[in-house]
Amino acid sequence: MSTPKVRFKGFTDDWEQRKLGDVIDDLKSGLSRELQLDDIGIPVVRANNVDDNKLDMKSEVKYWYKDDPQGANTSNYLIHKDDILINFINSEAKMGTAAIVEDEPLRDTIYTTNILRLRTNEELHPYFFLMETNLAEYKSFIKAITKPAVNQASFTTVDYKKYDIKIPNYKEQARIGGFFKKLENLITSYQRKCDELQKVKKYMLQKIFPKKGEKVPEIRFAGFTGDWEPRKLFDCLDSIIDFRGRTPKKLGMEWSEDGYLALSALNVKDGFIDFAQDVHYGNQDLYDKWMTGKELHKGQVLFTTEAPMGNVAQVPDERKYILSQRTIAFEVKDDIITENFLAVILRSPNVVDDLNALASGGTAKGVSQKSLEKVSFFMPSNIEEQTKIADTFSNLDNLIALHQRKHDTLKEIKKYMLQNMFPKK
């Protein structure tokens, strides 16, 4: 196919197949040196700075001398706006991944030896080519030219230039590149909002619960005074629903195509249920035999005991669920603690530290009911104060989830458009 399924209005010509080497001006590897953590001259782009089409020079940056002690001319390795940086000596998973220099660097910046700097000519739009590096055909080509090695795989510039690229006229390339650039900026914007809200949440968790050895928090809602009281976790609970080790096979049954969804440790995330992970269903017979009348209810606190340990979420709705692998549910004494507050305090810094200290095991840490007996914390006895604290974090979680959904939706749109705005080879 020489034209894509989805196209901007006004463009009808067939796309032309070219060799990559014919539509670029420069393809050059970087400078090989023992880089330094201290800022001794100029920043150096490394493989870890190139990720998901973005160039990140805000973290894990290393440096080299502007006047190279070994006599190399570092100006030959400077990066500029619209340069595309490509991993070509790395792990096989990173091979061919690329990022673009979106703006002229504020200070001279060079790149290291395991990265290629590609500069397009007047026939190839830089951002159009960046999007090409996301296509399945490009990734298959990279896999075909990559030479595996014990430490790091690699490919040659000679082979890379042989890539067959289909391109429309430059004006259409610019429209496509501009569309994806705006889409990428939106995706980044929503991810940034999520990250910022996660930082706010972390800060609030540190400030709205007392530090170790203290009885009152640094931040408190108006109208509430007095010390918080010490409580053991088990003093706040009527019971724990724990079906660890239970499987359909042990019950003489099997999972079904539909029915009641099973919630395992893989579904319980930090504050929400991920319905896309580890999806299993049980029919009515399995549900009855498994749950033995101990039905979960909306708002009930779920806790993962291992792999991963310590994730906390609440049953999200009125539907019936099967409480599955490595997850337990708490029945609270509602005259002492609300379910919403318990879900928050279990994620507070002191409790998280205690859980990690009590956990056993190697790679997959776990915590037993016996260990949970030792968990304690300071909490307000006033249910109204508990409610205000829980509502604060519920609002934060809802905002984070909203931005995350928008981010994920835009990622899906990008995936669809990449599949349909470029012709199949």
Coordinates of C-alpha atoms in Angstrom, one line a residue:
M1 CA 0.0 0.0 0.0
S2 CA 1.5 3.4 -1.1
T3 CA -1.0 5.6 0.8
P4 CA -2.2 5.5 4.4
K5 CA -5.8 4.8 5.6
V6 CA -6.0 8.2 7.5
R7 CA -4.9 11.3 5.7
F8 CA -5.2 15.1 6.1
K9 CA -7.6 16.7 3.6
G10 CA -6.0 18.0 0.4
F11 CA -3.3 15.3 0.2
T12 CA -3.8 12.6 -2.4
D13 CA -0.5 11.7 -4.0
D14 CA 1.2 8.4 -3.5
W15 CA 4.0 8.2 -1.0
E16 CA 7.5 7.5 -2.3
Q17 CA 9.8 4.8 -1.1
R18 CA 13.3 6.0 -0.4
K19 CA 16.5 4.7 1.3
L20 CA 17.0 6.5 4.6
G21 CA 20.6 7.3 3.5
D22 CA 19.2 9.4 0.6
V23 CA 17.1 11.7 2.8
I24 CA 19.6 12.5 5.6
D25 CA 22.6 14.9 5.7
D26 CA 24.5 13.4 8.6
L27 CA 24.6 10.2 10.8
K28 CA 27.4 10.2 13.3
S29 CA 28.2 8.4 16.6
G30 CA 29.2 10.3 19.7
L31 CA 32.3 10.8 21.9
S32 CA 33.7 7.9 23.9
R33 CA 34.9 9.1 27.3
E34 CA 34.7 8.2 31.0
L35 CA 32.1 10.7 32.0
Q36 CA 31.8 12.4 35.3
L37 CA 28.9 13.1 37.7
D38 CA 30.3 16.5 38.6
D39 CA 29.6 19.4 36.2
I40 CA 33.1 19.8 34.7
G41 CA 32.1 21.5 31.5
I42 CA 29.3 20.3 29.2
P43 CA 26.4 17.8 29.6
V44 CA 26.5 14.6 27.7
V45 CA 23.4 12.8 26.4
R46 CA 23.5 9.1 27.2
A47 CA 21.2 6.2 26.5
N48 CA 19.2 6.6 29.7
N49 CA 18.4 10.2 28.6
V50 CA 16.6 8.9 25.4
D51 CA 13.3 7.4 26.3
D52 CA 9.8 7.2 24.6
N53 CA 10.7 9.8 22.0
K54 CA 11.7 12.3 24.7
L55 CA 15.1 13.7 25.5
D56 CA 15.3 14.0 29.3
M57 CA 18.3 16.0 30.6
K58 CA 16.8 16.8 34.0
S59 CA 18.0 13.6 35.7
E60 CA 20.9 11.2 35.5
V61 CA 23.1 13.6 33.6
K62 CA 26.9 13.2 33.3
Y63 CA 29.5 15.6 32.0
W64 CA 32.7 16.0 30.1
Y65 CA 35.3 18.7 29.6
K66 CA 34.5 21.3 26.9
D67 CA 38.2 21.2 25.9
D68 CA 38.8 17.5 25.6
P69 CA 42.0 16.4 27.4
Q70 CA 42.6 13.9 24.6
G71 CA 42.4 16.5 21.9
A72 CA 39.0 15.8 20.3
N73 CA 37.0 18.8 19.0
T74 CA 33.9 18.6 21.1
S75 CA 32.1 21.0 18.8
N76 CA 31.9 18.1 16.3
Y77 CA 29.5 16.4 18.8
L78 CA 27.2 19.3 19.7
I79 CA 23.5 18.7 19.4
H80 CA 21.1 21.3 18.0
K81 CA 17.3 21.7 17.5
D82 CA 15.7 19.0 15.3
D83 CA 18.6 16.6 15.7
I84 CA 17.4 13.0 16.2
L85 CA 19.3 10.9 18.7
I86 CA 19.2 7.1 18.3
N87 CA 20.4 4.3 20.5
F88 CA 22.6 2.0 18.4
I89 CA 24.9 0.3 21.0
N90 CA 22.8 -0.9 23.9
S91 CA 20.5 -3.7 25.2
E92 CA 18.4 -5.2 22.4
A93 CA 15.3 -3.7 23.9
K94 CA 16.7 -0.2 23.5
M95 CA 18.1 -0.6 20.0
G96 CA 16.8 2.0 17.5
T97 CA 14.8 4.0 20.1
A98 CA 15.0 7.7 19.4
A99 CA 14.4 11.2 20.7
I100 CA 14.4 14.6 19.1
V101 CA 16.0 17.8 20.3
E102 CA 12.9 19.9 20.4
D103 CA 14.6 23.2 21.3
E104 CA 18.0 24.6 20.9
P105 CA 19.9 23.6 24.1
L106 CA 20.4 26.4 26.6
R107 CA 24.1 25.4 27.0
D108 CA 26.5 23.4 24.8
T109 CA 25.6 19.7 25.0
I110 CA 27.2 16.7 23.3
Y111 CA 26.3 13.0 23.1
T112 CA 28.1 9.8 23.9
T113 CA 29.5 7.0 21.7
N114 CA 26.5 4.6 21.9
I115 CA 24.2 7.2 20.3
L116 CA 23.8 8.2 16.7
R117 CA 23.0 11.9 15.8
L118 CA 20.8 12.0 12.7
R119 CA 20.2 15.2 10.7
T120 CA 17.6 15.1 8.0
N121 CA 17.9 16.9 4.6
E122 CA 15.3 19.1 3.0
E123 CA 13.3 16.0 1.9
L124 CA 12.7 14.5 5.3
H125 CA 10.9 16.3 8.2
P126 CA 12.6 15.5 11.5
Y127 CA 9.4 14.9 13.6
F128 CA 7.9 12.8 10.8
F129 CA 11.0 10.6 11.0
L130 CA 10.8 10.4 14.8
M131 CA 7.3 9.0 14.5
E132 CA 8.6 6.5 11.9
T133 CA 10.8 5.0 14.7
N134 CA 7.6 3.9 16.5
L135 CA 6.3 1.8 13.6
A136 CA 6.4 -2.0 13.7
E137 CA 8.2 -2.1 10.3
Y138 CA 11.0 0.1 11.7
K139 CA 11.3 -2.1 14.8
S140 CA 11.5 -5.2 12.6
F141 CA 14.2 -3.7 10.5
I142 CA 16.2 -2.8 13.6
K143 CA 15.9 -6.3 14.9
A144 CA 17.1 -7.7 11.6
I145 CA 20.3 -5.5 11.5
T146 CA 21.1 -5.8 15.2
K147 CA 24.1 -7.9 16.1
P148 CA 23.7 -9.4 19.5
A149 CA 26.6 -9.5 22.0
V150 CA 27.3 -10.6 25.5
N151 CA 27.3 -7.1 27.0
Q152 CA 25.6 -4.8 24.4
A153 CA 24.0 -5.3 21.0
S154 CA 24.7 -2.9 18.1
F155 CA 24.1 -2.1 14.4
T156 CA 26.2 -0.2 11.9
T157 CA 25.4 3.1 10.3
V158 CA 25.9 1.5 6.9
D159 CA 23.0 -1.0 7.6
Y160 CA 20.9 1.7 9.2
K161 CA 21.0 3.9 6.1
K162 CA 19.5 1.0 4.1
Y163 CA 16.1 1.4 5.8
D164 CA 13.3 1.7 3.3
I165 CA 11.2 4.7 4.3
K166 CA 8.0 5.7 2.6
I167 CA 7.5 9.5 2.5
P168 CA 4.9 11.9 1.2
N169 CA 5.8 15.4 0.0
Y170 CA 7.4 17.6 2.7
K171 CA 4.3 19.7 3.4
E172 CA 2.3 16.5 4.3
Q173 CA 5.2 15.3 6.4
A174 CA 5.2 18.6 8.3
R175 CA 1.4 18.2 8.9
I176 CA 1.8 14.7 10.2
G177 CA 4.8 15.6 12.3
G178 CA 3.0 18.6 13.7
F179 CA 0.0 16.5 14.6
F180 CA 2.0 14.0 16.5
K181 CA 4.1 16.7 18.2
K182 CA 0.9 18.3 19.6
L183 CA -0.4 14.8 20.7
E184 CA 2.9 14.1 22.4
N185 CA 2.8 17.4 24.2
L186 CA -0.7 16.6 25.5
I187 CA 0.4 13.2 26.7
T188 CA 3.4 14.7 28.4
S189 CA 1.2 17.3 30.0
Y190 CA -1.2 14.8 31.6
Q191 CA 1.7 12.7 32.7
R192 CA 3.3 15.7 34.3
K193 CA 0.0 16.5 36.1
C194 CA -0.2 13.0 37.4
D195 CA 3.4 13.2 38.7
E196 CA 2.8 16.6 40.4
L197 CA -0.3 15.3 42.1
Q198 CA 1.5 12.2 43.3
K199 CA 4.1 14.5 44.8
V200 CA 1.4 16.5 46.5
K201 CA -0.1 13.3 47.8
K202 CA 3.2 12.1 49.1
Y203 CA 3.8 15.4 50.9
M204 CA 0.3 15.3 52.5
L205 CA 0.9 11.8 53.7
Q206 CA 4.1 13.0 55.4
K207 CA 2.4 16.1 57.0
I208 CA -1.1 15.0 57.8
F209 CA 0.0 12.0 59.9
P210 CA 2.3 12.3 63.0
K211 CA 6.0 11.7 62.7
K212 CA 7.5 8.9 64.7
G213 CA 7.5 9.7 68.4
E214 CA 4.9 12.4 68.0
K215 CA 1.2 12.4 68.8
V216 CA -0.1 15.2 66.5
P217 CA 0.4 15.9 62.8
E218 CA 2.1 19.0 61.4
I219 CA -1.0 19.8 59.3
R220 CA -4.5 19.6 60.8
F221 CA -7.9 20.7 59.9
A222 CA -9.4 23.7 61.8
G223 CA -11.4 22.8 64.8
F224 CA -9.6 19.7 65.8
T225 CA -7.2 19.6 68.8
G226 CA -5.7 17.2 71.2
D227 CA -3.4 14.3 70.9
W228 CA -4.1 11.4 68.5
E229 CA -4.3 8.1 70.3
P230 CA -2.2 5.0 69.8
R231 CA -4.0 2.0 68.2
K232 CA -3.0 -1.5 67.1
L233 CA -4.3 -2.3 63.6
F234 CA -6.1 -5.4 65.0
D235 CA -7.9 -3.3 67.6
C236 CA -9.6 -1.5 64.8
L237 CA -10.8 -4.7 63.1
D238 CA -13.7 -7.1 63.6
S239 CA -12.1 -9.7 61.3
I240 CA -10.0 -10.4 58.3
I241 CA -11.2 -12.2 55.2
D242 CA -8.2 -14.3 54.0
F243 CA -8.4 -17.0 51.4
R244 CA -4.7 -17.2 50.6
G245 CA -3.8 -20.4 49.0
R246 CA -7.3 -21.0 47.7
T247 CA -7.5 -21.9 44.0
P248 CA -10.2 -23.2 41.7
K249 CA -8.2 -26.4 41.3
K250 CA -8.1 -27.0 45.1
L251 CA -11.9 -26.6 45.1
G252 CA -12.3 -29.1 42.3
M253 CA -13.3 -26.4 39.8
E254 CA -12.0 -24.1 37.0
W255 CA -12.1 -20.4 36.1
S256 CA -15.0 -19.5 33.7
E257 CA -15.3 -17.3 30.6
D258 CA -17.4 -14.8 32.6
G259 CA -19.2 -14.4 35.9
Y260 CA -17.7 -12.9 39.1
L261 CA -14.3 -11.1 38.7
A262 CA -11.5 -12.3 40.9
L263 CA -9.4 -9.7 42.7
S264 CA -5.8 -10.7 43.2
A265 CA -2.7 -8.9 44.3
L266 CA -2.1 -7.9 40.7
N267 CA -5.4 -6.0 40.5
V268 CA -4.9 -4.1 43.8
K269 CA -2.8 -1.0 43.1
D270 CA -2.0 2.0 45.2
G271 CA -5.4 3.4 45.8
F272 CA -7.4 1.8 42.9
I273 CA -8.3 -1.5 41.2
D274 CA -6.8 -2.3 37.9
F275 CA -9.4 -4.4 36.1
A276 CA -7.1 -5.1 33.1
Q277 CA -4.5 -7.2 35.0
D278 CA -4.7 -10.9 35.8
V279 CA -8.4 -11.2 34.6
H280 CA -10.1 -14.3 35.9
Y281 CA -13.8 -15.1 36.4
G282 CA -15.8 -17.6 38.5
N283 CA -19.3 -18.8 37.9
Q284 CA -21.9 -18.9 40.7
D285 CA -20.9 -22.3 42.0
L286 CA -17.3 -21.3 42.3
Y287 CA -18.2 -18.0 43.9
D288 CA -20.4 -19.7 46.5
K289 CA -17.8 -22.4 47.3
W290 CA -14.9 -19.8 47.4
M291 CA -16.4 -17.0 49.3
T292 CA -18.5 -19.1 51.8
G293 CA -20.9 -16.3 52.5
K294 CA -18.1 -13.8 53.3
E295 CA -19.1 -11.3 50.6
L296 CA -17.1 -8.1 50.0
H297 CA -18.9 -4.8 50.0
K298 CA -18.3 -1.4 48.4
G299 CA -15.6 0.6 50.2
Q300 CA -14.1 -2.4 52.0
V301 CA -10.3 -2.1 52.4
L302 CA -8.2 -4.6 50.4
F303 CA -4.6 -5.2 51.3
T304 CA -1.9 -7.2 49.3
T305 CA 0.2 -9.5 51.5
E306 CA 2.9 -10.3 48.9
A307 CA 4.0 -9.9 45.3
P308 CA 3.5 -7.0 45.7
M309 CA 3.2 -6.4 49.4
G310 CA 1.4 -3.4 50.9
N311 CA -0.8 -2.2 48.1
V312 CA -4.1 -0.8 49.5
A313 CA -7.3 -0.2 47.6
Q314 CA -11.1 -0.3 48.3
V315 CA -13.8 -2.4 46.7
P316 CA -15.0 0.1 44.0
D317 CA -18.7 -0.7 43.6
E318 CA -21.6 -2.9 44.6
R319 CA -20.7 -5.8 42.3
K320 CA -19.7 -9.1 43.9
Y321 CA -16.0 -10.1 43.6
I322 CA -14.0 -13.2 44.4
L323 CA -11.2 -12.4 46.9
S324 CA -8.3 -14.1 45.2
Q325 CA -4.5 -14.7 45.5
R326 CA -2.3 -12.8 48.0
T327 CA -5.1 -10.3 48.9
I328 CA -7.0 -10.0 52.2
A329 CA -10.0 -7.8 53.2
F330 CA -10.5 -6.0 56.5
E331 CA -13.8 -5.8 58.4
V332 CA -13.5 -2.7 60.5
K333 CA -15.0 -1.7 63.8
D334 CA -16.9 1.3 62.5
D335 CA -17.2 3.0 65.8
I336 CA -13.4 3.2 66.0
I337 CA -12.3 3.8 62.4
T338 CA -13.8 4.4 59.0
E339 CA -12.9 2.3 56.0
N340 CA -11.9 5.3 54.0
F341 CA -9.5 6.4 56.8
L342 CA -8.0 2.9 57.2
A343 CA -7.3 2.9 53.5
V344 CA -5.3 6.1 53.9
I345 CA -3.4 5.4 57.1
L346 CA -2.2 2.1 55.8
R347 CA -0.4 4.1 53.1
S348 CA 1.1 6.6 55.6
P349 CA 4.9 6.7 55.9
N350 CA 5.1 5.3 59.4
V351 CA 2.9 2.3 58.6
V352 CA 4.7 1.6 55.3
D353 CA 8.0 1.6 57.1
D354 CA 6.7 -0.8 59.8
L355 CA 5.2 -3.1 57.1
N356 CA 8.6 -3.2 55.3
A357 CA 10.4 -4.0 58.5
L358 CA 7.9 -6.8 59.3
A359 CA 8.0 -8.3 55.8
S360 CA 9.9 -11.5 55.2
G361 CA 11.2 -13.2 52.1
G362 CA 13.8 -12.5 49.4
T363 CA 12.8 -11.0 46.1
A364 CA 9.0 -11.3 46.8
K365 CA 8.5 -9.7 50.2
G366 CA 5.4 -10.9 52.2
V367 CA 3.7 -10.2 55.4
S368 CA 1.7 -12.7 57.5
Q369 CA -1.4 -12.1 59.7
K370 CA 0.9 -12.8 62.7
S371 CA 3.1 -9.9 61.6
L372 CA 0.1 -7.6 61.0
E373 CA -0.7 -8.0 64.7
K374 CA 2.3 -5.9 65.4
V375 CA 1.2 -3.0 63.2
S376 CA 0.2 0.1 65.2
F377 CA -0.3 3.8 64.6
F378 CA -1.6 7.1 66.1
M379 CA -5.0 8.1 64.8
P380 CA -7.7 10.6 65.7
S381 CA -10.6 9.2 67.7
N382 CA -12.9 11.8 66.2
I383 CA -14.7 10.2 63.2
E384 CA -15.3 13.6 61.7
E385 CA -11.6 14.3 61.6
Q386 CA -11.0 10.9 60.1
T387 CA -13.5 11.6 57.4
K388 CA -12.0 15.0 56.5
I389 CA -8.6 13.4 56.1
A390 CA -9.9 10.5 54.0
D391 CA -11.9 12.9 51.8
T392 CA -8.8 14.9 51.1
F393 CA -6.9 11.8 49.8
S394 CA -10.0 10.5 48.0
N395 CA -10.2 13.8 46.0
L396 CA -6.5 13.6 45.2
D397 CA -6.8 10.0 44.1
N398 CA -9.8 10.9 41.9
L399 CA -7.8 13.8 40.3
I400 CA -4.8 11.5 39.7
A401 CA -7.1 8.8 38.1
L402 CA -8.8 11.4 35.9
H403 CA -5.5 12.7 34.5
Q404 CA -4.2 9.1 34.1
R405 CA -7.3 8.1 32.1
K406 CA -6.8 11.1 29.8
H407 CA -3.1 10.2 29.5
D408 CA -3.9 6.6 28.7
T409 CA -6.6 7.5 26.2
L410 CA -4.2 9.8 24.3
K411 CA -1.6 7.0 24.2
E412 CA -4.2 4.8 22.6
I413 CA -5.1 7.5 20.1
K414 CA -1.4 7.9 19.3
K415 CA -1.1 4.1 18.8
Y416 CA -4.1 4.0 16.5
M417 CA -2.9 7.0 14.4
L418 CA 0.6 5.5 14.0
Q419 CA -1.0 2.4 12.6
N420 CA -3.2 4.3 10.2
M421 CA -1.4 7.5 9.2
F422 CA 1.6 5.6 7.7
P423 CA 1.2 3.2 4.8
K424 CA 1.8 -0.5 5.4
K425 CA 5.0 -1.8 3.9

